[in-house]
Short mmCIF file of C-alpha atoms and ligand atoms in Angstrom, two decimals:
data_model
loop_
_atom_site.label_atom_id
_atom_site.label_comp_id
_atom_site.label_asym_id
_atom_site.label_seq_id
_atom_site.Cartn_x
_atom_site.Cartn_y
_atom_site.Cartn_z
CA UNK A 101 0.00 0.00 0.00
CA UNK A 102 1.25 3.51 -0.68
CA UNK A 103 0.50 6.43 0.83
CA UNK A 104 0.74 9.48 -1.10
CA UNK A 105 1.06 13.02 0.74
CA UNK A 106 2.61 14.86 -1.70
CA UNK A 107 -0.49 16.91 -2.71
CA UNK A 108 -4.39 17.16 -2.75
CA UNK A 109 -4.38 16.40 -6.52
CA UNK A 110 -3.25 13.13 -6.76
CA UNK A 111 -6.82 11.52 -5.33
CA UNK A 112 -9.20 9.41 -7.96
CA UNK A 113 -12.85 9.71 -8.49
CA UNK A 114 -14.89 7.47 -6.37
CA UNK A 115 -17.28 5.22 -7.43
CA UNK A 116 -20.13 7.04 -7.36
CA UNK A 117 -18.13 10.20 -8.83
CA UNK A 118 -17.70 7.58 -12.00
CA UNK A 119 -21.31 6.74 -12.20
CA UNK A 120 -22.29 10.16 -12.69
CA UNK A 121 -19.97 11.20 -15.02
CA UNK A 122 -20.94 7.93 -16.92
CA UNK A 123 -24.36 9.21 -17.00
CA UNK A 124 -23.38 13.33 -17.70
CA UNK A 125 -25.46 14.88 -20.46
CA UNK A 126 -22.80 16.03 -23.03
CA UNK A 127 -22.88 18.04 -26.18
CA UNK A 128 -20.20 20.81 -27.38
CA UNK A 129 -19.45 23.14 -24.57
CA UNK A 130 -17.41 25.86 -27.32
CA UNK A 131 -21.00 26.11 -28.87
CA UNK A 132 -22.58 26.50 -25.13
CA UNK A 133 -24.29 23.20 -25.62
CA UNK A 134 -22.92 21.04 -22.60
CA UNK A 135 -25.27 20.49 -20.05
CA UNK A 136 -24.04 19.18 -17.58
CA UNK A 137 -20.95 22.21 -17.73
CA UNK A 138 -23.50 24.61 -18.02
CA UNK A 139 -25.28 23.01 -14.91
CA UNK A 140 -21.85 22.97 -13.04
CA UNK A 141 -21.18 26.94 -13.90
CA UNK A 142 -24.48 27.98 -13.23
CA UNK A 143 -24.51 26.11 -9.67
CA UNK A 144 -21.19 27.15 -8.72
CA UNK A 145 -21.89 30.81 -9.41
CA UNK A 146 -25.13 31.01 -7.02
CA UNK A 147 -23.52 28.95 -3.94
CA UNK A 148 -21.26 32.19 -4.09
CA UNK A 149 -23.75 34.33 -4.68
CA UNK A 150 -21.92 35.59 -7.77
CA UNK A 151 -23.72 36.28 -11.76
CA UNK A 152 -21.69 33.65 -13.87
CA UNK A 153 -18.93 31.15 -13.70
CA UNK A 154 -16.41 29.21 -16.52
CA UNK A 155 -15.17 25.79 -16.72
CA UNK A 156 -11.90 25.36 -17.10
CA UNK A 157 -8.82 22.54 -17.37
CA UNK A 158 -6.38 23.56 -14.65
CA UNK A 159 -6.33 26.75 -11.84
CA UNK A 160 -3.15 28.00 -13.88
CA UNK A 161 -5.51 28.84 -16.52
CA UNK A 162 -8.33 29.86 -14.26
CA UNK A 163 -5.76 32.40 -12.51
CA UNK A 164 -4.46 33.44 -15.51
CA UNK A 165 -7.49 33.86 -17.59
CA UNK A 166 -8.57 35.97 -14.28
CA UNK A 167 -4.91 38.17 -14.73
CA UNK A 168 -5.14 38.70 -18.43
CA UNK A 169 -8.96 40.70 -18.34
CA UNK A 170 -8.18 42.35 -15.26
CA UNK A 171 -4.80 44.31 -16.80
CA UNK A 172 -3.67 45.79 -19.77
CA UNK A 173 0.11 45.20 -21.05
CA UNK A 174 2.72 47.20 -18.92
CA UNK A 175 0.76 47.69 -15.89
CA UNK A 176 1.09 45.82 -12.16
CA UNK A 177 -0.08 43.28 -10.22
CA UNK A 178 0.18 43.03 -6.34
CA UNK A 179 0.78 40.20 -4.42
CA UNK A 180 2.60 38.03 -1.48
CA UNK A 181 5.98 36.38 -2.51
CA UNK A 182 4.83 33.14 -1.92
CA UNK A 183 1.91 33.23 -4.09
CA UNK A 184 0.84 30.60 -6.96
CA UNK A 185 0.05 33.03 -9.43
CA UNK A 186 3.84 34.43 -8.93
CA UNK A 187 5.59 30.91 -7.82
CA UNK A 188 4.01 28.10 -10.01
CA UNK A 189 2.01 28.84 -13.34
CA UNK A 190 5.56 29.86 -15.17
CA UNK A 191 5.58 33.33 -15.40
CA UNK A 192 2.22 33.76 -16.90
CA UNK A 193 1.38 37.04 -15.56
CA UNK A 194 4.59 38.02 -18.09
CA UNK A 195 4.20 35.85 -20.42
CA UNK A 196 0.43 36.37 -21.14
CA UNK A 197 -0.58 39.53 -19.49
CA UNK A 198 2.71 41.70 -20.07
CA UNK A 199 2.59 42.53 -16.52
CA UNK A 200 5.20 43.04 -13.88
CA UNK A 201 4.50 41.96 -10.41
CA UNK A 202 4.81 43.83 -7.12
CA UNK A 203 5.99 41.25 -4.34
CA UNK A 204 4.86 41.66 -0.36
CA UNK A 205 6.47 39.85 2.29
CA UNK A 206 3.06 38.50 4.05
CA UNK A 207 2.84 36.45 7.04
CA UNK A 208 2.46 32.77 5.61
CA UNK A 209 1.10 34.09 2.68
CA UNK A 210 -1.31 36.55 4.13
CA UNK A 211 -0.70 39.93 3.12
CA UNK A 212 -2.55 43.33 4.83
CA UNK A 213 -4.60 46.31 3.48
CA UNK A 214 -1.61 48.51 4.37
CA UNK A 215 0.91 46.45 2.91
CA UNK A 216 -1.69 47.05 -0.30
CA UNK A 217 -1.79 50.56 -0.11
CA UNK A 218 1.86 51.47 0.34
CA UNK A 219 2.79 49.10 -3.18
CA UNK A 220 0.19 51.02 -4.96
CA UNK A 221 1.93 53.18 -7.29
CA UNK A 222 1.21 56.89 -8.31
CA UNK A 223 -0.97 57.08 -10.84
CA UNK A 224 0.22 60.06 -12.15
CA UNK A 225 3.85 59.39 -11.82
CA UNK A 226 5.19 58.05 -15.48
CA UNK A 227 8.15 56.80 -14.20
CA UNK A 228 6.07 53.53 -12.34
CA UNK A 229 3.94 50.73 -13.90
CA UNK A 230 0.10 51.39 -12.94
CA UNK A 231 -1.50 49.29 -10.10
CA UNK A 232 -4.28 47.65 -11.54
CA UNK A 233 -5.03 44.29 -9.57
CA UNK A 234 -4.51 42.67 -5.92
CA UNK A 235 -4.36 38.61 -5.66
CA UNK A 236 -5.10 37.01 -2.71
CA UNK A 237 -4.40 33.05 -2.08
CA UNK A 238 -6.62 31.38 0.42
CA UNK A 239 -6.06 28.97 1.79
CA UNK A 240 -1.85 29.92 1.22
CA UNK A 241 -0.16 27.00 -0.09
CA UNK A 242 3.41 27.80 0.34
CA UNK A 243 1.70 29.26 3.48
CA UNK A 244 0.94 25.59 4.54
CA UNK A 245 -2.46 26.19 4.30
CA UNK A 246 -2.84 29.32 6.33
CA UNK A 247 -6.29 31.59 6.28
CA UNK A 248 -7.59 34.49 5.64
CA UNK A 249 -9.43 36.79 8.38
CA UNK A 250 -12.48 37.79 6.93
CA UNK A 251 -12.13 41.78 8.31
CA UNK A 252 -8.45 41.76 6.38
CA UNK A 253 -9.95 41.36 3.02
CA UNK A 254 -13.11 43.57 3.63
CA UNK A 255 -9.74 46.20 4.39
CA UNK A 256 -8.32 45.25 1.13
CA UNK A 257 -11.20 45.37 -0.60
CA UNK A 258 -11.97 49.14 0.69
CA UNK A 259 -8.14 49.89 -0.72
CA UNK A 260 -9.01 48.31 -3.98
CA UNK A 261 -12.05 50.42 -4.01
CA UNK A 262 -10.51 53.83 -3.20
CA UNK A 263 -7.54 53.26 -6.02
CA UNK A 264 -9.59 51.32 -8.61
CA UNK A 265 -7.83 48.02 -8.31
CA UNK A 266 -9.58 44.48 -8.96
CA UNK A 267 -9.46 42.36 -6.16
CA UNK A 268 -9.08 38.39 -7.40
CA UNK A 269 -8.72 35.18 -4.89
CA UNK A 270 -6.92 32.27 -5.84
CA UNK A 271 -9.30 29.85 -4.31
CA UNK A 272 -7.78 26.54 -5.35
CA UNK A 273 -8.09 25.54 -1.79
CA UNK A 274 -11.14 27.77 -0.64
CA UNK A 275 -12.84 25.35 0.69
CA UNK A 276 -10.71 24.40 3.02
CA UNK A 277 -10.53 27.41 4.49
CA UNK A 278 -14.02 27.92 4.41
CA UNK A 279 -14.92 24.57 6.21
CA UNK A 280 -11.57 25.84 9.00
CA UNK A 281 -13.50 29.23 9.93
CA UNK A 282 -17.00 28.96 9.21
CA UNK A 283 -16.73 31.30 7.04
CA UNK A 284 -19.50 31.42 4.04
CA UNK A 285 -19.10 31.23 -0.02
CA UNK A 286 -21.58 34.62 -0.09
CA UNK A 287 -18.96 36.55 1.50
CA UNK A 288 -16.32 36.06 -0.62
CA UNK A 289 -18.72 36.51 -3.49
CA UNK A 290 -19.51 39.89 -2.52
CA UNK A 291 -15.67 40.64 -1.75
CA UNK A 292 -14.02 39.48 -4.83
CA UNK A 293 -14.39 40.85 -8.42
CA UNK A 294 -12.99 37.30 -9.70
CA UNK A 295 -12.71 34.11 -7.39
CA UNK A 296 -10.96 30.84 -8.69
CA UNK A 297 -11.77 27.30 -7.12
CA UNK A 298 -9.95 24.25 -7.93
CA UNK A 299 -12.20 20.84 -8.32
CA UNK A 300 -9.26 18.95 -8.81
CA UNK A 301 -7.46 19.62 -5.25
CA UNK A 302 -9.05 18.62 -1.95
CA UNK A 303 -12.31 17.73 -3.21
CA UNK A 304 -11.45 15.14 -5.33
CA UNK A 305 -12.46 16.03 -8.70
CA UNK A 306 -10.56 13.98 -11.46
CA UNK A 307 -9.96 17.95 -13.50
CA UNK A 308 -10.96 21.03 -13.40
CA UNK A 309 -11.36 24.47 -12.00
CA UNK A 310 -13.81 27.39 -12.19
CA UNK A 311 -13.55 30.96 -12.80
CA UNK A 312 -16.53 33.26 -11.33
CA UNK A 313 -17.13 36.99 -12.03
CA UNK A 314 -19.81 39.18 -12.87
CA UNK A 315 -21.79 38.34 -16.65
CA UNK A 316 -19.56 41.16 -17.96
CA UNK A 317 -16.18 39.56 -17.49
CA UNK A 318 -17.13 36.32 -18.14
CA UNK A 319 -17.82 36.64 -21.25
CA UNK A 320 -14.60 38.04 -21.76
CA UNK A 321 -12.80 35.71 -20.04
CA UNK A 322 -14.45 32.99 -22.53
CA UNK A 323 -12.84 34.86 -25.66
CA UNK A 324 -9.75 34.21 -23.17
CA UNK A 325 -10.15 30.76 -22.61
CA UNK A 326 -10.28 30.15 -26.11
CA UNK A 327 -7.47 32.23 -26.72
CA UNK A 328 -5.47 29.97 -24.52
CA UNK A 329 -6.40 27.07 -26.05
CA UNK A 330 -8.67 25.74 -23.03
CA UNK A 331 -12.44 25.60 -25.44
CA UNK A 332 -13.32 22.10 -24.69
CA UNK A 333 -15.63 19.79 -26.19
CA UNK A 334 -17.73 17.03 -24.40
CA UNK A 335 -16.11 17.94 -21.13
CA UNK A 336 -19.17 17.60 -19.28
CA UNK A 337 -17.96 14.15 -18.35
CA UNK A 338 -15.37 16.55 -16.02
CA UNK A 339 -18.22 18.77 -14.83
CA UNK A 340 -20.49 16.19 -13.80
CA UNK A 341 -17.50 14.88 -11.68
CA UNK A 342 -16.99 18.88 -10.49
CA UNK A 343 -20.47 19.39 -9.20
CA UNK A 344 -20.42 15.82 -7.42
CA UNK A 345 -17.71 16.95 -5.34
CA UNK A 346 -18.84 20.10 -4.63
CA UNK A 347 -22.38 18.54 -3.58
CA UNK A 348 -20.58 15.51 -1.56
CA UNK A 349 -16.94 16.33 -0.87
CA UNK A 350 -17.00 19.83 1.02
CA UNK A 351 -17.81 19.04 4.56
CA UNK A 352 -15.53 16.05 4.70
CA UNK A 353 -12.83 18.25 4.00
CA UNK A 354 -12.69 18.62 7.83
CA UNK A 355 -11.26 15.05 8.55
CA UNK A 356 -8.24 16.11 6.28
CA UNK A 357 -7.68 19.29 8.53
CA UNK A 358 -7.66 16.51 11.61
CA UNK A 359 -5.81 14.36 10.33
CA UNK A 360 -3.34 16.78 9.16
CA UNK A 361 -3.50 17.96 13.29
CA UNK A 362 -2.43 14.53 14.11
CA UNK A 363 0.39 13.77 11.97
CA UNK A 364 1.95 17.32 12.69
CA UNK A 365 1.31 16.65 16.53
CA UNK A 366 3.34 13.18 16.08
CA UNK A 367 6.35 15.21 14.23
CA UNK A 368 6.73 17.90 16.37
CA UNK A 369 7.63 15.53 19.38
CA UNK A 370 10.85 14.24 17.05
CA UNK A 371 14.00 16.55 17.26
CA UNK A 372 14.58 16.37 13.75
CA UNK A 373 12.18 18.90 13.09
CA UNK A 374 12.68 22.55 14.11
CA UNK A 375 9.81 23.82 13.29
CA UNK A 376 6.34 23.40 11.57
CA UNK A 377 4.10 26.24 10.42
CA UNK A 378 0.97 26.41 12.15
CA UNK A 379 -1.56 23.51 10.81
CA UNK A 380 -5.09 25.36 10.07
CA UNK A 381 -5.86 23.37 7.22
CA UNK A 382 -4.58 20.48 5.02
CA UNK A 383 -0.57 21.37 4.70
CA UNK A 384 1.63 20.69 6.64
CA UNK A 385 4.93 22.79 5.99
CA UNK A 386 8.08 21.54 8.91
CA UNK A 387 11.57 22.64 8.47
CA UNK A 388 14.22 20.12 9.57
CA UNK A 389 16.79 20.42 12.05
CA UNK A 390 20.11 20.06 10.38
CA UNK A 391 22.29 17.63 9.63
CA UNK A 392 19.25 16.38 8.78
CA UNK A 393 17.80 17.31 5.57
CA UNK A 394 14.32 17.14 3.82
CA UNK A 395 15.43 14.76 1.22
CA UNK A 396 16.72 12.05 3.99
CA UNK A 397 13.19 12.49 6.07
CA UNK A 398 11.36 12.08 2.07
CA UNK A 399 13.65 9.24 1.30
CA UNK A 400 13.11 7.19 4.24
CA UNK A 401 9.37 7.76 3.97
CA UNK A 402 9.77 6.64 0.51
CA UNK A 403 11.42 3.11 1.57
CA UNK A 404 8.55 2.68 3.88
CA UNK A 405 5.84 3.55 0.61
CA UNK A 406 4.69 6.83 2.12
CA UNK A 407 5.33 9.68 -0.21
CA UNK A 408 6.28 13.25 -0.16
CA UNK A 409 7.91 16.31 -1.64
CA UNK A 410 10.49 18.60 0.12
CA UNK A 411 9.64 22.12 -0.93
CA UNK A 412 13.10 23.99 -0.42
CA UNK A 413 16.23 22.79 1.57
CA UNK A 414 15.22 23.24 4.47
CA UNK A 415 11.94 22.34 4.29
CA UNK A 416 9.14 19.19 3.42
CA UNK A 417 5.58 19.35 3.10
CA UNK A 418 2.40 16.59 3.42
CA UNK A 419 -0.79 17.39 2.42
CA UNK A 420 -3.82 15.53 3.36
CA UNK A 421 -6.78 14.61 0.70
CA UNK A 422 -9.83 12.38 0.41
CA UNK A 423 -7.67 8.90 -0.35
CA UNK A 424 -6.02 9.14 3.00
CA UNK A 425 -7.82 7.06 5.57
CA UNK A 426 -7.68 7.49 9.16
CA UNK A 427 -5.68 3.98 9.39
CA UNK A 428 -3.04 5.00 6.71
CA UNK A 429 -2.48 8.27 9.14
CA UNK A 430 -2.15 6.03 11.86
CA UNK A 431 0.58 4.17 9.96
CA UNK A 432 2.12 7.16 9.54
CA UNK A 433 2.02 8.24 12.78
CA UNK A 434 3.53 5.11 13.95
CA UNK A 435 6.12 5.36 11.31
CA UNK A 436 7.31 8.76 12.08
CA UNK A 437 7.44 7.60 15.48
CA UNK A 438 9.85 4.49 14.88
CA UNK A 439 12.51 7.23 13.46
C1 PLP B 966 -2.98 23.87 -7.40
C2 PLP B 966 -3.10 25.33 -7.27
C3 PLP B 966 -3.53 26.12 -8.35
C4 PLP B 966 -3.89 25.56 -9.72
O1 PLP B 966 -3.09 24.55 -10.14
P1 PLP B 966 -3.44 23.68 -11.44
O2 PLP B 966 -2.55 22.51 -11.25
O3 PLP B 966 -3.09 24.53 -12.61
O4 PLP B 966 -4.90 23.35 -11.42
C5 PLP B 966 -3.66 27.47 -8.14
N1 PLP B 966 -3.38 28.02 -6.96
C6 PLP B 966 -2.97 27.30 -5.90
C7 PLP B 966 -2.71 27.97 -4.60
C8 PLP B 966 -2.81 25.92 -6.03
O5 PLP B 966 -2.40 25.21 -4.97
#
């Protein structure tokens, strides 16, 4: 048996999950004509309370469909250091949006209204790019799955407001954060101009991602999506799976967070590990104590069949999903515990 921690995306449809997408209505969703996508937008976009929502392949494309209608060539976009849209889609907000990139140093991802409003640049100052968009990331991957406080982003909404900036959230793991605080979809509906959720993460979807926004910019954002080559066909096979696991998989999403408690609990008794960054969610981030290294903690978990991924030198990460049981934690646990 192996156990695989090294992220939310490598889970498989369940059986049920196959059965409906088995049975999903298709037709050609570049005409409009898939029903069970349109089905999946349309759902998506009232459980946050928002006008419309597109399916997409991947949150890359989501995020940078999101980027690309939001700016125009030469001007900025703000954001922590740590974030996806800057760290892991390949330099997209360059290489598609012509835009450079203000960095903040937030605190596990999180970054503050003020930290906002002292990177936005004068807009009548020639010299600097123009601020046009803030992205948040919640839950904060490279974070280790921190979250957001609801009265931060009304702040950085207010900041976006006053300087005409568009305020979009990486949501790829919203959810989690959502089912962590109590928080409710409607909120962030009503704070973001664009949110992105990934399907294909925690809750267990096969592919897939949406992007939601008001009718306006999601019609634009199709022209986008076709620009980018991501116009599917019959993909309502994917969006049958999608709305199954936002109907079935969000509340379970809770048992990751726990189990993710446990397992972090059971590593910060060894003195190998220095630190871990505080476990709200899913992730757990730990920095190793030296001369151990990441790579000798990842290849002895790999000689006992339980996989992960060391994220720098210093430090590894897990990351807990829907195909981790509570007896292959307990495994673990006992595992880490032998070391
Ligand atoms: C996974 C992820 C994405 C999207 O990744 P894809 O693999 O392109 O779907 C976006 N943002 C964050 C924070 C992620 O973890």
């Amino acid at each position: 048996m192996i156990i695989d921690y090294r992220s939310d995306t490598v889970t498989g449809p369940t059986r049920e999950m196959r059965r409906v997408m088995g049975e999903a209505p298709l037709g050609d969703d570049v005409f409009g004509e898939d029903p069970a996508i349109n089905e999946l937008e349309g759902f998506a976009a009232e459980m946050f309370g928002m006008e419309a929502a597109v399916f997409c392949p991947s949150g890359t494309m989501t995020n940078q469909i999101a980027i690309k209608v939001h700016t125009q060539p030469g001007e900025e976009v703000i954001c922590d250091q740590d974030s996806h849209i800057y760290q892991y889609e390949g330099g997209g907000i360059a290489f598609n949006s012509g835009c450079s990139v203000r960095l903040l140093q937030g605190n596990h991802g999180r970054i503050t209204a003020s930290q906002v409003l002292q990177a936005i640049n004068n807009p009548d100052d020639i010299h600097k790019p123009v601020s046009r968009m803030v992205g948040l990331e919640n839950t904060s991957n490279r974070g280790g799955g921190s979250c957001y406080d609801m009265e931060e982003i009304r702040r950085i909404r207010d900041v976006c407001d006053l300087h005409g900036l568009s305020l979009h959230l990486d949501g790829a793991r919203l959810f989690n954060a959502l089912v962590a605080t109590g928080q409710r979809a409607e909120e962030y509906g009503r704070l973001f101009h664009t949110i992105s959720i990934c399907l294909s993460k925690g809750l267990g979807a096969p592919v897939g991602s949406l992007l939601l926004g008001d009718q306006g910019f999601i019609r634009r954002s199709r022209r986008i999506r076709k620009v980018f080559g991501g116009g599917m066909r019959q993909a309502g096979m994917l969006a049958a799976a999608g709305k199954y696991a936002l109907e079935h998989h969000i509340n379970r999403l809770g048992q990751d967070h726990e189990h993710a408690r446990l397992i972090s609990e059971a590593l910060s008794r060894k003195p190998f590990i220095s630190h871990i960054l505080p476990v709200e969610t899913n992730i757990i981030i730990a920095e190793v104590r030296p001369p151990m290294t990441p790579s000798d903690f990842v290849q002895h978990m790999h000689e006992k069949k339980v996989l992960l991924f060391s994220v720098s030198p210093t430090r590894f990460r897990m990351v807990l999903h829907l195909d981790i049981t509570p007896e292959m934690v307990a495994h673990t646990i006992k595992l880490i515990e032998e070391i």
